[in-house]
Amino acid sequence: MNRALVMRLIVKDWYLSRVPLALVALAGAVSTGLLYSGETAGLAGLISALIALVFLSILIPQLTVVNERKQGNLAFVMSLPISPAEYTMSKVLGNLSAFVLLWAAIVGAVLGTIASVPGAGGVIPLGVIAALAPFVSFCLLLAVAIVTESELLSMVTMGITNVAYSFWWFLFRLPGFAEGLKSPVPIWSDTILTIIGGQIAVIVLALALTFYLQSRKTDFV
Amino acid sequence: MNEFAVQLTGVGKDYRFFSLNDVRLEVPVGQIMGFIGPNGAGKSTTIRILMGLVHQDRGEVRVLGHSMPKKQAAAKRDIGFASEDMRLYGSSTLDWHMRFVRSVYPSWDESYAQTLLKRFDLRREQRITGMSHGQQVKAGLLLALARRPRLLILDEPTTGLDPVARHEVIRELTAVMQDDHRSILFSSHNTHDIEQISDQITFIDRGRIIDCRDKESFLDRWRRIRVELPGDVDVPALPGIIGVLQTGRLAVATTNAFDVSLPRAYEAAGIRVHAVENMTLEEIFVTNVHYSREGVAV
């Protein structure tokens, strides 16, 4: 593994995505600021933070994988002295690191703010699940974009994951989910932990499948 | 040291509507191989296989002594690649690309890059999106050439260029070959460009190599012989004549194995030889494709 070159490719992707990433960071900062501006503004802050995370989950794979293929840059990248495995590594690590950095900052700020409000601790498990949802979407989209290199399939994946957010209210019907929301402290029920475990499993599976399927691929341009 | 920069043996690749079959291609070190074929003949697929971008289904591929696609990372350290459909990052400047490629290749020659900037009339501060197609092609070639690769693989690099830009590119490639250790594989359907610079020429059509030899052999062996028949008879079949186009008493015989004995044989049969004409590489290519599609052994 040519670590130096993989690192250069990661830095290249960060650099080429720097403006949109900075805008997401700004949106995250504004959202967090709104949380401190009263109840109505606070709700707007929560929603805009979630929108910023959803946008982030789409933005990075779109910019660094789908567009690279669509705009004909992939042949330039693959003409460099790298193997397909190194290319995959650079895409997964570059995307993951950029996403996690901003995701952790926004989620940390939002959950930290909620935790600092007396009596609001019961919302934190829901917040964790809500925060992991864009992470799951991001990993699925990244996997599809890298493996298929198809703009159409990436858009279909985006559509499916975005529609999936509409089914959130089903979660509230699950036993052990809604009961703890009004608790002053976080309650990590079996239902909550199962959902979080499922989300983490999908993340791990999507990333593992990306490496596996890429290792079997024979056409890269 | 390996005597071939590129070696393909029995290489094949199957797609739903196209197959590359039994490709055998050798580019000796220090030579320029012109790779000519019509659109969809398999040039780009062959070149992608050489670069490890597409994995062959069968056959062996060695580039600069490295087995492909397994050792592609090692091989690509010494390959400069440019293709007609390869694009640089539009939002970034040529300077950013130069610094990026320099950071990857220790062999990057900055003074040569400066020379190429002037020669190609490019500005390093300019964004790629602001460049014309010709400038983008030249920018891609600059990035490939300034790393001083042992092997240049160029897939239709002159397509869409104006005559001046094409001349600049061809002149630069000729200059590269002043170093005996460098080799070029140059694909194009523009036979004029290939004829100017190539030492060896390979024709490909419908996924198969149909002819491969050095340029002088092509030009020496292929001739058109214009004859006038003594009466309403057919042109006699002679060895080396691969096709005859006859209109009344006038006929044009095409040969790919010209020898001075051929016109003499016609004259001995009472046929008047009006002219023996050289053929351009384009005429040779078109004739070659035509006859190979008709199943004539050329």
Coordinates of C-alpha atoms in Angstrom, one line a residue:
Chain A
M1 CA 0.0 0.0 0.0
N2 CA 1.4 3.3 -1.1
R3 CA 0.3 5.3 1.9
A4 CA 1.9 8.6 0.8
L5 CA 0.0 8.5 -2.5
V6 CA -3.3 7.5 -0.8
M7 CA -2.8 10.5 1.6
R8 CA -2.2 12.8 -1.4
L9 CA -5.4 11.6 -3.0
I10 CA -7.3 12.2 0.2
V11 CA -5.9 15.7 0.6
K12 CA -6.7 16.4 -3.1
D13 CA -10.4 15.4 -2.5
W14 CA -10.6 17.6 0.6
Y15 CA -9.0 20.5 -1.3
L16 CA -11.4 20.2 -4.3
S17 CA -14.4 20.0 -1.9
R18 CA -13.3 22.7 0.4
V19 CA -15.9 25.4 -0.4
P20 CA -19.0 23.2 -0.1
L21 CA -17.6 21.6 3.1
A22 CA -16.9 25.0 4.6
L23 CA -20.5 26.0 3.8
V24 CA -21.8 22.9 5.6
A25 CA -19.6 23.7 8.6
L26 CA -21.1 27.2 8.5
A27 CA -24.6 25.8 8.4
G28 CA -23.8 23.5 11.3
A29 CA -22.5 26.5 13.3
V30 CA -25.5 28.6 12.6
S31 CA -27.8 25.7 13.5
T32 CA -26.0 25.3 16.9
G33 CA -26.3 29.0 17.5
L34 CA -30.0 28.8 16.9
L35 CA -30.4 26.2 19.6
Y36 CA -29.5 29.0 22.1
S37 CA -32.0 31.4 20.7
G38 CA -35.3 30.4 22.3
E39 CA -37.7 27.5 21.9
T40 CA -38.9 28.2 18.3
A41 CA -35.5 29.1 17.0
G42 CA -34.1 26.1 18.9
L43 CA -36.5 23.8 17.0
A44 CA -35.4 25.5 13.7
G45 CA -31.8 24.9 14.8
L46 CA -32.4 21.2 15.3
I47 CA -34.1 20.8 11.9
S48 CA -31.4 22.8 10.1
A49 CA -28.7 20.8 11.8
L50 CA -30.4 17.6 10.6
I51 CA -30.7 19.1 7.1
A52 CA -27.0 20.1 7.2
L53 CA -26.1 16.5 8.0
V54 CA -28.3 15.0 5.3
F55 CA -26.8 17.5 2.8
L56 CA -23.3 16.5 4.0
S57 CA -24.1 12.8 3.5
I58 CA -25.0 13.4 -0.1
L59 CA -22.4 16.1 -0.9
I60 CA -19.1 14.4 -0.3
P61 CA -19.7 11.2 -2.4
Q62 CA -21.3 13.3 -5.1
L63 CA -18.4 15.6 -5.3
T64 CA -15.5 13.2 -4.9
V65 CA -16.8 10.0 -6.6
V66 CA -19.8 10.6 -8.9
N67 CA -18.6 13.9 -10.3
E68 CA -15.1 12.6 -10.8
R69 CA -16.4 9.8 -13.0
K70 CA -19.0 12.1 -14.7
Q71 CA -16.5 14.8 -15.6
G72 CA -13.9 12.4 -16.9
N73 CA -11.3 12.9 -14.1
L74 CA -11.3 9.3 -13.1
A75 CA -9.0 8.3 -16.0
F76 CA -6.5 11.0 -14.8
V77 CA -6.6 9.6 -11.2
M78 CA -6.3 6.0 -12.3
S79 CA -3.3 6.9 -14.6
L80 CA -1.4 7.7 -11.4
P81 CA 0.8 4.9 -10.0
I82 CA -2.0 3.5 -7.8
S83 CA -3.8 0.1 -7.7
P84 CA -7.6 -0.2 -7.6
A85 CA -7.3 -1.1 -3.9
E86 CA -5.4 2.1 -3.2
Y87 CA -7.9 4.1 -5.1
T88 CA -10.8 2.5 -3.1
M89 CA -8.9 3.1 0.1
S90 CA -8.3 6.8 -0.7
K91 CA -12.0 7.3 -1.6
V92 CA -13.3 5.5 1.5
L93 CA -10.9 7.1 4.0
G94 CA -11.1 10.6 2.3
N95 CA -14.9 10.6 2.3
L96 CA -15.2 9.1 5.8
S97 CA -12.7 11.4 7.4
A98 CA -14.3 14.6 5.9
F99 CA -17.8 13.4 6.8
V100 CA -16.9 12.2 10.3
L101 CA -15.1 15.5 11.1
L102 CA -18.1 17.7 10.3
W103 CA -20.6 15.1 11.5
A104 CA -19.0 14.8 14.9
A105 CA -18.7 18.6 15.2
I106 CA -22.3 19.2 14.4
V107 CA -23.7 16.2 16.3
G108 CA -21.4 17.0 19.3
A109 CA -22.6 20.6 19.4
V110 CA -26.3 19.7 19.1
L111 CA -26.2 16.8 21.6
G112 CA -24.0 18.8 24.0
T113 CA -26.5 21.7 23.9
I114 CA -29.4 19.3 24.5
A115 CA -27.5 17.6 27.4
S116 CA -26.9 21.0 29.0
V117 CA -30.7 21.8 29.2
P118 CA -32.0 20.6 32.6
G119 CA -34.5 17.7 32.2
A120 CA -33.9 17.1 28.4
G121 CA -31.6 14.1 28.8
G122 CA -34.3 11.7 27.6
V123 CA -34.1 13.2 24.1
I124 CA -30.4 12.2 23.7
P125 CA -31.0 8.5 22.6
L126 CA -33.4 9.8 19.9
G127 CA -30.7 12.4 19.0
V128 CA -28.1 9.7 18.6
I129 CA -30.4 7.7 16.3
A130 CA -31.2 10.8 14.3
A131 CA -27.5 11.6 14.0
L132 CA -26.6 8.1 12.8
A133 CA -29.3 8.1 10.1
P134 CA -27.3 10.5 7.8
F135 CA -24.2 8.5 8.6
V136 CA -26.0 5.3 7.3
S137 CA -27.2 7.2 4.2
F138 CA -23.7 8.5 3.6
C139 CA -22.1 5.0 3.8
L140 CA -24.7 3.5 1.5
L141 CA -24.4 6.2 -1.0
L142 CA -20.6 6.1 -0.9
A143 CA -20.6 2.3 -1.4
V144 CA -23.0 2.6 -4.4
A145 CA -21.1 5.5 -5.9
I146 CA -17.7 3.8 -5.7
V147 CA -18.8 0.3 -6.8
T148 CA -21.2 1.2 -9.6
E149 CA -19.7 4.6 -10.7
S150 CA -23.2 5.3 -11.9
E151 CA -24.8 8.6 -11.4
L152 CA -28.2 7.1 -11.9
L153 CA -27.8 4.5 -9.2
S154 CA -26.3 7.0 -6.9
M155 CA -29.4 9.2 -7.4
V156 CA -31.7 6.3 -6.8
T157 CA -29.8 5.5 -3.6
M158 CA -30.1 9.2 -2.5
G159 CA -33.8 9.1 -3.2
I160 CA -34.3 5.9 -1.2
T161 CA -32.4 7.1 1.8
N162 CA -34.1 10.5 1.7
V163 CA -37.5 8.9 1.5
A164 CA -36.5 6.6 4.4
Y165 CA -36.4 9.7 6.7
S166 CA -40.2 10.0 6.2
F167 CA -40.7 6.7 8.0
W168 CA -39.3 7.9 11.2
W169 CA -42.6 8.1 12.9
F170 CA -42.9 4.3 12.8
L171 CA -40.1 4.2 15.4
F172 CA -42.3 6.0 17.9
R173 CA -44.7 3.0 17.8
L174 CA -41.9 0.6 18.8
P175 CA -42.2 -0.5 22.4
G176 CA -39.5 1.1 24.6
F177 CA -38.8 3.9 22.1
A178 CA -41.1 6.8 23.0
E179 CA -41.4 6.1 26.7
G180 CA -38.0 7.5 27.7
L181 CA -38.2 10.8 25.7
K182 CA -39.7 12.8 28.6
S183 CA -37.2 11.3 31.1
P184 CA -34.7 13.8 32.6
V185 CA -31.9 11.3 32.0
P186 CA -31.1 9.2 28.9
I187 CA -32.8 5.8 28.9
W188 CA -31.0 3.3 26.7
S189 CA -33.7 0.7 26.2
D190 CA -33.2 -2.5 24.3
T191 CA -35.2 -1.0 21.4
I192 CA -33.0 2.0 21.3
L193 CA -29.8 -0.1 21.5
T194 CA -31.1 -2.5 18.8
I195 CA -31.8 0.4 16.4
I196 CA -28.3 1.9 17.1
G197 CA -26.7 -1.5 16.7
G198 CA -28.6 -2.0 13.4
Q199 CA -27.4 1.4 12.1
I200 CA -23.8 0.6 13.0
A201 CA -24.0 -2.8 11.4
V202 CA -25.3 -1.2 8.1
I203 CA -22.4 1.3 8.2
V204 CA -19.8 -1.5 8.7
L205 CA -21.4 -3.8 6.1
A206 CA -21.6 -1.0 3.5
L207 CA -17.9 -0.2 3.9
A208 CA -16.8 -3.8 4.0
L209 CA -18.9 -4.6 0.8
T210 CA -17.3 -1.6 -0.9
F211 CA -13.8 -3.1 -0.5
Y212 CA -15.0 -6.6 -1.4
L213 CA -16.8 -5.6 -4.5
Q214 CA -14.1 -3.3 -5.7
S215 CA -11.5 -6.1 -5.3
R216 CA -13.6 -8.1 -7.8
K217 CA -14.1 -5.3 -10.3
T218 CA -12.4 -5.5 -13.7
D219 CA -13.4 -2.2 -15.4
F220 CA -12.4 1.1 -13.8
V221 CA -13.1 3.6 -16.4
Chain B
M1 CA 16.7 -4.7 -19.7
N2 CA 13.5 -5.8 -21.4
E3 CA 13.6 -5.2 -25.2
F4 CA 9.9 -4.5 -25.3
A5 CA 8.1 -1.6 -23.6
V6 CA 4.8 -3.3 -24.2
Q7 CA 3.9 -6.9 -24.9
L8 CA 0.4 -8.3 -25.3
T9 CA 0.0 -12.0 -26.1
G10 CA -3.4 -13.6 -26.9
V11 CA -5.2 -10.8 -25.1
G12 CA -9.0 -10.9 -25.1
K13 CA -11.9 -9.0 -23.5
D14 CA -15.6 -9.7 -23.9
Y15 CA -18.4 -7.2 -23.6
R16 CA -22.0 -7.7 -24.5
F17 CA -21.7 -6.2 -28.0
F18 CA -18.0 -6.2 -28.6
S19 CA -15.0 -8.6 -28.1
L20 CA -11.3 -8.0 -28.3
N21 CA -9.8 -11.2 -29.6
D22 CA -6.3 -12.7 -29.5
V23 CA -4.5 -9.3 -29.5
R24 CA -0.8 -9.6 -30.0
L25 CA 1.2 -6.4 -29.9
E26 CA 4.8 -5.6 -29.2
V27 CA 6.3 -2.1 -28.9
P28 CA 10.1 -2.3 -28.9
V29 CA 11.9 0.0 -26.5
G30 CA 12.9 3.3 -28.3
Q31 CA 10.2 3.0 -30.9
I32 CA 6.9 4.8 -31.7
M33 CA 4.1 2.5 -32.4
G34 CA 1.1 4.0 -34.3
F35 CA -2.1 2.2 -33.4
I36 CA -4.7 2.8 -36.0
G37 CA -8.3 1.7 -36.2
P38 CA -11.7 2.9 -37.1
N39 CA -14.1 4.1 -34.3
G40 CA -15.1 1.2 -32.1
A41 CA -12.3 -1.1 -33.4
G42 CA -10.8 -1.7 -29.9
K43 CA -8.0 0.8 -29.7
S44 CA -9.2 2.4 -26.4
T45 CA -10.0 -1.0 -24.9
T46 CA -6.5 -2.2 -25.7
I47 CA -5.0 0.9 -24.2
R48 CA -7.2 0.7 -21.1
I49 CA -6.0 -2.9 -20.6
L50 CA -2.4 -1.6 -21.0
M51 CA -3.0 0.9 -18.2
G52 CA -4.7 -1.6 -15.9
L53 CA -8.0 0.4 -16.2
V54 CA -9.7 -2.6 -17.7
H55 CA -8.6 -6.2 -16.8
Q56 CA -8.3 -8.6 -19.7
D57 CA -10.4 -11.8 -19.6
R58 CA -7.6 -13.8 -21.2
G59 CA -4.0 -13.4 -22.4
E60 CA -0.9 -11.9 -20.9
V61 CA 0.0 -8.2 -20.7
R62 CA 3.4 -6.9 -19.8
V63 CA 4.2 -3.2 -19.6
L64 CA 7.8 -2.1 -18.9
G65 CA 8.4 -5.7 -17.7
H66 CA 5.5 -5.6 -15.2
S67 CA 2.6 -8.0 -15.4
M68 CA -0.7 -6.2 -15.8
P69 CA -3.1 -5.6 -14.2
K70 CA -1.5 -7.0 -11.1
K71 CA 1.6 -4.8 -11.0
Q72 CA -0.1 -1.7 -12.5
A73 CA 1.0 0.6 -9.7
A74 CA 4.7 -0.2 -10.4
A75 CA 4.2 0.0 -14.2
K76 CA 2.4 3.4 -14.0
R77 CA 5.3 5.0 -12.2
D78 CA 7.0 5.1 -15.6
I79 CA 4.0 5.6 -17.9
G80 CA 2.8 9.0 -19.1
F81 CA -0.9 8.6 -20.1
A82 CA -3.1 11.0 -22.0
S83 CA -6.4 10.2 -23.7
E84 CA -8.9 12.2 -25.6
D85 CA -11.6 11.5 -23.0
M86 CA -9.4 12.2 -19.9
R87 CA -10.3 15.5 -18.2
L88 CA -8.4 17.5 -15.7
Y89 CA -10.2 19.1 -12.7
G90 CA -12.1 22.0 -14.2
S91 CA -12.2 24.2 -11.1
S92 CA -8.5 24.0 -10.5
T93 CA -5.6 25.7 -12.3
L94 CA -2.9 24.1 -14.4
D95 CA -0.5 25.2 -11.7
W96 CA -2.4 23.2 -9.1
H97 CA -2.3 20.1 -11.4
M98 CA 1.4 20.6 -12.0
R99 CA 2.1 20.8 -8.3
F100 CA -0.1 17.7 -7.7
V101 CA 1.6 15.6 -10.3
R102 CA 5.0 16.8 -9.2
S103 CA 4.2 15.6 -5.7
V104 CA 3.5 12.1 -7.0
Y105 CA 6.4 11.7 -9.5
P106 CA 9.9 12.3 -8.2
S107 CA 11.0 12.3 -11.9
W108 CA 9.1 15.5 -12.5
D109 CA 11.3 17.9 -14.5
E110 CA 10.3 21.5 -13.6
S111 CA 12.5 23.2 -16.2
Y112 CA 11.1 20.9 -19.0
A113 CA 7.6 21.8 -17.7
Q114 CA 8.5 25.5 -18.0
T115 CA 9.7 24.8 -21.6
L116 CA 6.5 23.0 -22.4
L117 CA 4.4 25.8 -20.9
K118 CA 6.0 28.2 -23.4
R119 CA 6.0 25.8 -26.3
F120 CA 2.3 25.0 -25.8
D121 CA 1.4 28.6 -25.0
L122 CA -0.3 27.7 -21.8
R123 CA -0.7 29.8 -18.6
R124 CA -0.2 27.9 -15.3
E125 CA -2.5 30.3 -13.4
Q126 CA -5.4 29.6 -15.8
R127 CA -8.3 27.3 -14.6
I128 CA -8.9 24.3 -16.7
T129 CA -12.6 25.3 -17.4
G130 CA -11.3 28.5 -19.0
M131 CA -9.2 26.6 -21.5
S132 CA -10.1 25.6 -25.0
H133 CA -10.3 21.9 -25.9
G134 CA -6.9 22.2 -27.6
Q135 CA -5.3 23.9 -24.5
Q136 CA -6.8 21.2 -22.2
V137 CA -5.3 18.4 -24.4
K138 CA -1.9 20.2 -24.4
A139 CA -2.2 20.7 -20.6
G140 CA -2.8 16.9 -20.2
L141 CA 0.2 16.2 -22.4
L142 CA 2.4 18.6 -20.4
L143 CA 1.5 16.7 -17.2
A144 CA 2.4 13.4 -18.9
L145 CA 5.6 14.6 -20.6
A146 CA 7.1 16.6 -17.7
R147 CA 7.3 13.5 -15.5
R148 CA 9.8 12.1 -18.1
P149 CA 8.1 8.7 -18.4
R150 CA 9.9 5.8 -20.1
L151 CA 6.6 5.0 -21.9
L152 CA 4.0 7.3 -23.3
I153 CA 0.6 5.9 -23.9
L154 CA -1.5 8.3 -25.9
D155 CA -5.1 7.5 -26.8
E156 CA -6.2 9.8 -29.6
P157 CA -4.3 12.8 -28.2
T158 CA -4.7 14.9 -31.4
T159 CA -8.4 14.4 -31.9
G160 CA -10.2 17.7 -32.1
L161 CA -7.0 19.8 -32.2
D162 CA -6.5 22.4 -34.9
P163 CA -3.6 21.9 -37.3
V164 CA -1.3 24.2 -35.4
A165 CA -1.9 22.5 -32.1
R166 CA -1.5 19.1 -33.7
H167 CA 1.8 20.1 -35.2
E168 CA 3.0 21.3 -31.8
V169 CA 2.0 18.0 -30.2
I170 CA 3.6 15.9 -32.9
R171 CA 6.8 18.0 -32.8
E172 CA 7.0 17.5 -29.1
L173 CA 6.5 13.7 -29.3
T174 CA 9.3 13.6 -31.9
A175 CA 11.5 15.5 -29.6
V176 CA 10.8 13.0 -26.8
M177 CA 12.1 10.2 -28.9
Q178 CA 15.6 11.7 -29.1
D179 CA 16.1 9.6 -25.9
D180 CA 16.5 6.0 -27.2
H181 CA 15.1 4.5 -23.9
R182 CA 11.7 6.0 -24.3
S183 CA 8.8 4.5 -26.2
I184 CA 5.4 5.7 -27.4
L185 CA 2.2 4.0 -28.2
F186 CA 0.1 6.4 -30.1
S187 CA -3.5 5.6 -31.1
S188 CA -5.4 7.5 -33.6
H189 CA -7.7 7.3 -36.6
N190 CA -5.8 10.2 -38.1
T191 CA -3.3 8.3 -40.3
H192 CA -1.5 11.6 -41.2
D193 CA -0.3 12.1 -37.6
I194 CA 0.7 8.5 -37.3
E195 CA 2.5 8.5 -40.6
Q196 CA 4.6 11.5 -39.5
I197 CA 6.0 10.1 -36.3
S198 CA 5.7 6.3 -36.2
D199 CA 8.4 3.7 -36.6
Q200 CA 5.9 0.7 -36.3
I201 CA 2.3 0.6 -37.2
T202 CA -0.5 -1.7 -36.1
F203 CA -4.0 -1.8 -37.7
I204 CA -6.9 -3.0 -35.6
D205 CA -10.4 -3.6 -36.7
R206 CA -13.5 -5.2 -35.1
G207 CA -11.4 -6.2 -32.1
R208 CA -8.6 -8.0 -34.0
I209 CA -5.2 -6.9 -35.1
I210 CA -5.3 -7.1 -38.8
D211 CA -1.7 -6.0 -39.7
C212 CA 1.4 -5.0 -37.9
R213 CA 4.8 -4.0 -39.3
D214 CA 7.3 -1.2 -39.6
K215 CA 6.1 1.9 -41.4
E216 CA 8.6 1.6 -44.3
S217 CA 7.4 -1.9 -45.0
F218 CA 3.8 -0.7 -45.2
L219 CA 4.7 2.1 -47.6
D220 CA 7.1 -0.1 -49.7
R221 CA 4.9 -3.1 -50.1
W222 CA 1.6 -1.5 -50.9
R223 CA 1.1 -0.2 -54.5
R224 CA -1.6 0.4 -56.9
I225 CA -0.9 -0.8 -60.5
R226 CA -3.0 0.9 -63.2
V227 CA -3.3 -1.3 -66.3
E228 CA -5.1 -1.4 -69.6
L229 CA -6.2 -4.8 -70.9
P230 CA -5.8 -5.8 -74.5
G231 CA -9.4 -6.9 -74.9
D232 CA -12.5 -7.8 -73.0
V233 CA -10.7 -10.2 -70.6
D234 CA -10.2 -10.3 -66.8
V235 CA -6.9 -9.3 -65.1
P236 CA -4.9 -12.4 -64.5
A237 CA -4.5 -13.5 -60.9
L238 CA -0.9 -12.9 -59.8
P239 CA 0.6 -13.7 -56.4
G240 CA 0.7 -10.6 -54.2
I241 CA -2.3 -9.0 -55.8
I242 CA -5.1 -8.8 -53.2
G243 CA -7.7 -7.1 -55.2
V244 CA -8.6 -5.8 -58.6
L245 CA -11.1 -3.1 -59.6
Q246 CA -12.0 -3.4 -63.3
T247 CA -14.0 -1.0 -65.5
G248 CA -14.1 -2.3 -69.1
R249 CA -10.5 -2.5 -70.3
L250 CA -9.1 -0.4 -67.5
A251 CA -8.2 -1.9 -64.1
V252 CA -6.5 -1.0 -60.9
A253 CA -4.7 -3.9 -59.1
T254 CA -3.8 -3.5 -55.5
T255 CA -0.8 -5.3 -54.0
N256 CA 0.5 -5.6 -50.5
A257 CA 3.7 -7.4 -51.6
F258 CA 5.0 -5.2 -54.4
D259 CA 7.9 -6.4 -56.4
V260 CA 9.2 -5.0 -59.7
S261 CA 8.4 -8.4 -61.2
L262 CA 4.6 -7.7 -60.9
P263 CA 4.3 -5.0 -63.6
R264 CA 6.7 -7.0 -65.7
A265 CA 4.4 -10.1 -65.4
Y266 CA 1.5 -8.0 -66.5
E267 CA 3.4 -6.7 -69.5
A268 CA 4.5 -10.2 -70.4
A269 CA 0.8 -11.1 -70.5
G270 CA 0.2 -8.4 -73.0
I271 CA -1.3 -5.9 -70.5
R272 CA -0.2 -2.3 -70.7
V273 CA 1.0 -0.9 -67.4
H274 CA 0.0 2.8 -67.2
A275 CA 1.3 3.6 -63.7
V276 CA 2.6 2.1 -60.5
E277 CA 1.5 4.4 -57.7
N278 CA 2.5 4.6 -54.1
M279 CA -0.3 4.5 -51.5
T280 CA -0.7 6.8 -48.5
L281 CA -1.0 5.2 -45.1
E282 CA -4.6 6.2 -45.1
E283 CA -5.2 4.4 -48.4
I284 CA -3.3 1.4 -47.1
F285 CA -5.3 1.4 -43.9
V286 CA -8.7 1.7 -45.6
T287 CA -7.8 -1.0 -48.2
N288 CA -6.5 -3.3 -45.4
V289 CA -9.7 -2.9 -43.4
H290 CA -11.8 -3.4 -46.5
Y291 CA -10.2 -6.6 -47.6
S292 CA -9.9 -8.0 -44.1
R293 CA -13.6 -7.5 -43.6
E294 CA -14.2 -9.4 -46.8
G295 CA -12.1 -12.3 -45.5
V296 CA -9.1 -11.7 -47.8
A297 CA -5.8 -12.6 -46.2
V298 CA -3.7 -9.4 -46.3

